[in-house]
Short mmCIF file of C-alpha atoms in Angstrom, two decimals:
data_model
loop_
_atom_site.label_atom_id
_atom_site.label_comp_id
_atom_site.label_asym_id
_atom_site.label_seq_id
_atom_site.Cartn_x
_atom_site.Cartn_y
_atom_site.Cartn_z
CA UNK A 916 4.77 -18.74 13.28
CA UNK A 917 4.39 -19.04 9.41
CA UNK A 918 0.24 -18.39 10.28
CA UNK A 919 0.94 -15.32 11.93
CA UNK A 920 3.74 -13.62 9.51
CA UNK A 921 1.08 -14.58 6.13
CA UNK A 922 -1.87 -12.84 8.23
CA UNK A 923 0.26 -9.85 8.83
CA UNK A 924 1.45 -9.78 5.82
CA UNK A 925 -2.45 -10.03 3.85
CA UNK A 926 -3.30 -7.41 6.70
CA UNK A 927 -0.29 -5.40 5.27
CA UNK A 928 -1.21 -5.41 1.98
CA UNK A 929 -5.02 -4.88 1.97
CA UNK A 930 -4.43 -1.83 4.08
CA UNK A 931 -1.77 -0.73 1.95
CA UNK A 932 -3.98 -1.05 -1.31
CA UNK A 933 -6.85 0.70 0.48
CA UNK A 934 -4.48 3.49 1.32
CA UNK A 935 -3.40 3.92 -2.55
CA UNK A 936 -7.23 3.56 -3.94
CA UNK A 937 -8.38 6.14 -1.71
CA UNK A 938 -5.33 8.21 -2.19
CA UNK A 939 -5.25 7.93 -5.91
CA UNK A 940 -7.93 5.66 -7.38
CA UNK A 941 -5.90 2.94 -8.58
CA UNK A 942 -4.59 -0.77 -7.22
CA UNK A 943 -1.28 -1.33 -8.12
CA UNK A 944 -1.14 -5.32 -9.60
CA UNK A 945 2.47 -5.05 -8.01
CA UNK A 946 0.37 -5.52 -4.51
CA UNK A 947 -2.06 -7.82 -6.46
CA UNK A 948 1.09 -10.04 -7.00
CA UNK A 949 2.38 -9.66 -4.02
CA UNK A 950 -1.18 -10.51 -2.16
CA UNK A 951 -1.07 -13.67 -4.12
CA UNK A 952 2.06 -15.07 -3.31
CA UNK A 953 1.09 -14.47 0.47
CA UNK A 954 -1.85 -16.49 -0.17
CA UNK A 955 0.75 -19.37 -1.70
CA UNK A 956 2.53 -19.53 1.46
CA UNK A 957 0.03 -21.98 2.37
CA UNK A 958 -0.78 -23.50 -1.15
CA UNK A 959 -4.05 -25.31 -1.48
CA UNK A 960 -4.87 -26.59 -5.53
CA UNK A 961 -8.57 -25.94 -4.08
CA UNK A 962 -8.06 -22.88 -2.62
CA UNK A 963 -7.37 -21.87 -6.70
CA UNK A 964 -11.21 -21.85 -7.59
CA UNK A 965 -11.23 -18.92 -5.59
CA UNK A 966 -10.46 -16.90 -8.92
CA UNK A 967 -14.08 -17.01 -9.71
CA UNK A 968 -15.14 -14.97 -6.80
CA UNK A 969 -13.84 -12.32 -8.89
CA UNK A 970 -16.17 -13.21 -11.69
CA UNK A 971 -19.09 -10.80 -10.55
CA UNK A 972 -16.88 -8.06 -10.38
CA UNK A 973 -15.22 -8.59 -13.87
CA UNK A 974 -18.70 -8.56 -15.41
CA UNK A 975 -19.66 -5.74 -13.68
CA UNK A 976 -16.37 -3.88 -15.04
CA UNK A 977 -17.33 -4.84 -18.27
CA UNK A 978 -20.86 -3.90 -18.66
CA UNK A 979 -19.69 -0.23 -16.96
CA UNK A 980 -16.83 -0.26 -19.47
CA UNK A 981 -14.26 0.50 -16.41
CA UNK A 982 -16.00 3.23 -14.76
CA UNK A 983 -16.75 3.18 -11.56
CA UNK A 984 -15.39 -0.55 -11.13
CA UNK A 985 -11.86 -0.96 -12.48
CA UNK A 986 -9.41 -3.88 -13.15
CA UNK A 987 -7.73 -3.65 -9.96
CA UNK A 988 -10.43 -4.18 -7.88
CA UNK A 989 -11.15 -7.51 -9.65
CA UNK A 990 -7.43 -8.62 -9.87
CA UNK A 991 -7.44 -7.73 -6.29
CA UNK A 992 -10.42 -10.23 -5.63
CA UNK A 993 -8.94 -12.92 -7.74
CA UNK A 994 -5.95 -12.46 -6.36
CA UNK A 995 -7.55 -12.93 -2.09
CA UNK A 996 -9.73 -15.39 -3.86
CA UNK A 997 -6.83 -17.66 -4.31
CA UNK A 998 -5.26 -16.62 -1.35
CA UNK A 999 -8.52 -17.92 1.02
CA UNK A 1000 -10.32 -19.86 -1.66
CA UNK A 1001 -13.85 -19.76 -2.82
CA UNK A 1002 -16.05 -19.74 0.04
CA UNK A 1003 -14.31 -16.73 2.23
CA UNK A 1004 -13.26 -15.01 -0.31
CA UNK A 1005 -17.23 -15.03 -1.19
CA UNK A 1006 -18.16 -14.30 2.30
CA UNK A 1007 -15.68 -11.39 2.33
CA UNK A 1008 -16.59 -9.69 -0.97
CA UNK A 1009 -20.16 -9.78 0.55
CA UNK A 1010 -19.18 -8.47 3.51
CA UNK A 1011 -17.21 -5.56 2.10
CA UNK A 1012 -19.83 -4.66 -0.75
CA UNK A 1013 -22.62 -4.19 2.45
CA UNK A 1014 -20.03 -2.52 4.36
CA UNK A 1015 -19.85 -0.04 1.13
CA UNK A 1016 -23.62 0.12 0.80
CA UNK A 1017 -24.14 0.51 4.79
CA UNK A 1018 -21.76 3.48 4.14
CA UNK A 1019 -23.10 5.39 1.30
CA UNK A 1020 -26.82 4.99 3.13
CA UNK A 1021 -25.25 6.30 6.26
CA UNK A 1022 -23.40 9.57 4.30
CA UNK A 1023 -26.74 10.29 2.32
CA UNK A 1024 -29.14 10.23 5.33
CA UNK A 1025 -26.21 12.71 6.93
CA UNK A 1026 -26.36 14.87 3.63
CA UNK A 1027 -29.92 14.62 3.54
CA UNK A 1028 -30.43 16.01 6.94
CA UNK A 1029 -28.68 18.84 6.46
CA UNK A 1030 -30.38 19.60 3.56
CA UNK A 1031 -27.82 18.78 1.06
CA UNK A 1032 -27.76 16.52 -1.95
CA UNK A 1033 -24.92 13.86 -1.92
CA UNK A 1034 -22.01 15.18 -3.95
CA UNK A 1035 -20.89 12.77 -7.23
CA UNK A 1036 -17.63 11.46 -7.48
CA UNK A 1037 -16.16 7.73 -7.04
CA UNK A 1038 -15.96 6.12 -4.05
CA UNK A 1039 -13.17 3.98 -3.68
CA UNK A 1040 -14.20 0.01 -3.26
CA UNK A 1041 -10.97 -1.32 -2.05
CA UNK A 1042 -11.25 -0.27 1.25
CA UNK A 1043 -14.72 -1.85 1.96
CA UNK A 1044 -13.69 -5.47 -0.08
CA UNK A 1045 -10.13 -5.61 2.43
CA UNK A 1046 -11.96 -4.87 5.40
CA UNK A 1047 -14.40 -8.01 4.14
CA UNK A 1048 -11.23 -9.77 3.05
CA UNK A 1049 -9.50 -9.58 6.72
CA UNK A 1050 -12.69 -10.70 8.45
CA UNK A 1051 -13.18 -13.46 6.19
CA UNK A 1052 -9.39 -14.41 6.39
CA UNK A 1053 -10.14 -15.37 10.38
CA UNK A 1054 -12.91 -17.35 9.48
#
């Protein structure tokens, strides 16, 4: 029972943030929190080193100086990284950053074709990293 209220409730949450990002560009560390202490429901001391999954994408923010890749996508990662620990949290950022690139190839080839270059402008990351994030969380 306690399984299937945390999964709905990480399900909950990742969808919600996806909403926002897309919506408004932005992940609200409220959900951040609140994604972490879903992931505490079933508290692991090794499931804490998933914090450095998030790693990557805090350098990344760094060397872009926030644009592009913002804090709230990597305190959302650290905070799913604790939640499932190092190795799915790993396998779901991977999965959600080729989900993102599969994407972007797909909507240039469809620009392309039509003889149009791909408009600039972010593209929100959140929803490709949850939809890694929920597949990872059944793993």
């Amino acid at each position: 029972m306690l399984a299937s209220i945390r999964a709905g409730l990480f399900i909950l949450l990742l969808v919600t943030a996806s909403v926002i990002d897309v919506r408004r560009h932005i992940v609200p560390y409220s959900l951040c929190l609140l994604i972490l202490l879903v992931g505490l429901l079933r508290f692991d001391p090794a499931g804490l080193w998933g914090v450095l999954a998030a790693l990557p994408l805090l350098a990344a923010c760094v060397m872009t100086g926030g644009k592009g890749l913002g804090s709230g996508d990597v305190v959302l990662t650290a905070a799913v990284g604790a939640a499932l620990g190092l190795s799915r949290t790993l396998i779901g950022l991977w999965l959600g950053l080729v989900a993102l690139l599969l994407a972007y190839a797909l909507r240039k080839a469809a620009y392309r074709s039509r003889g149009h270059a791909l408009p600039p402008g972010p593209w929100p990351l959140v929803p490709f990293l949850s939809t890694g994030f929920i597949i990872a969380f059944f793993i």
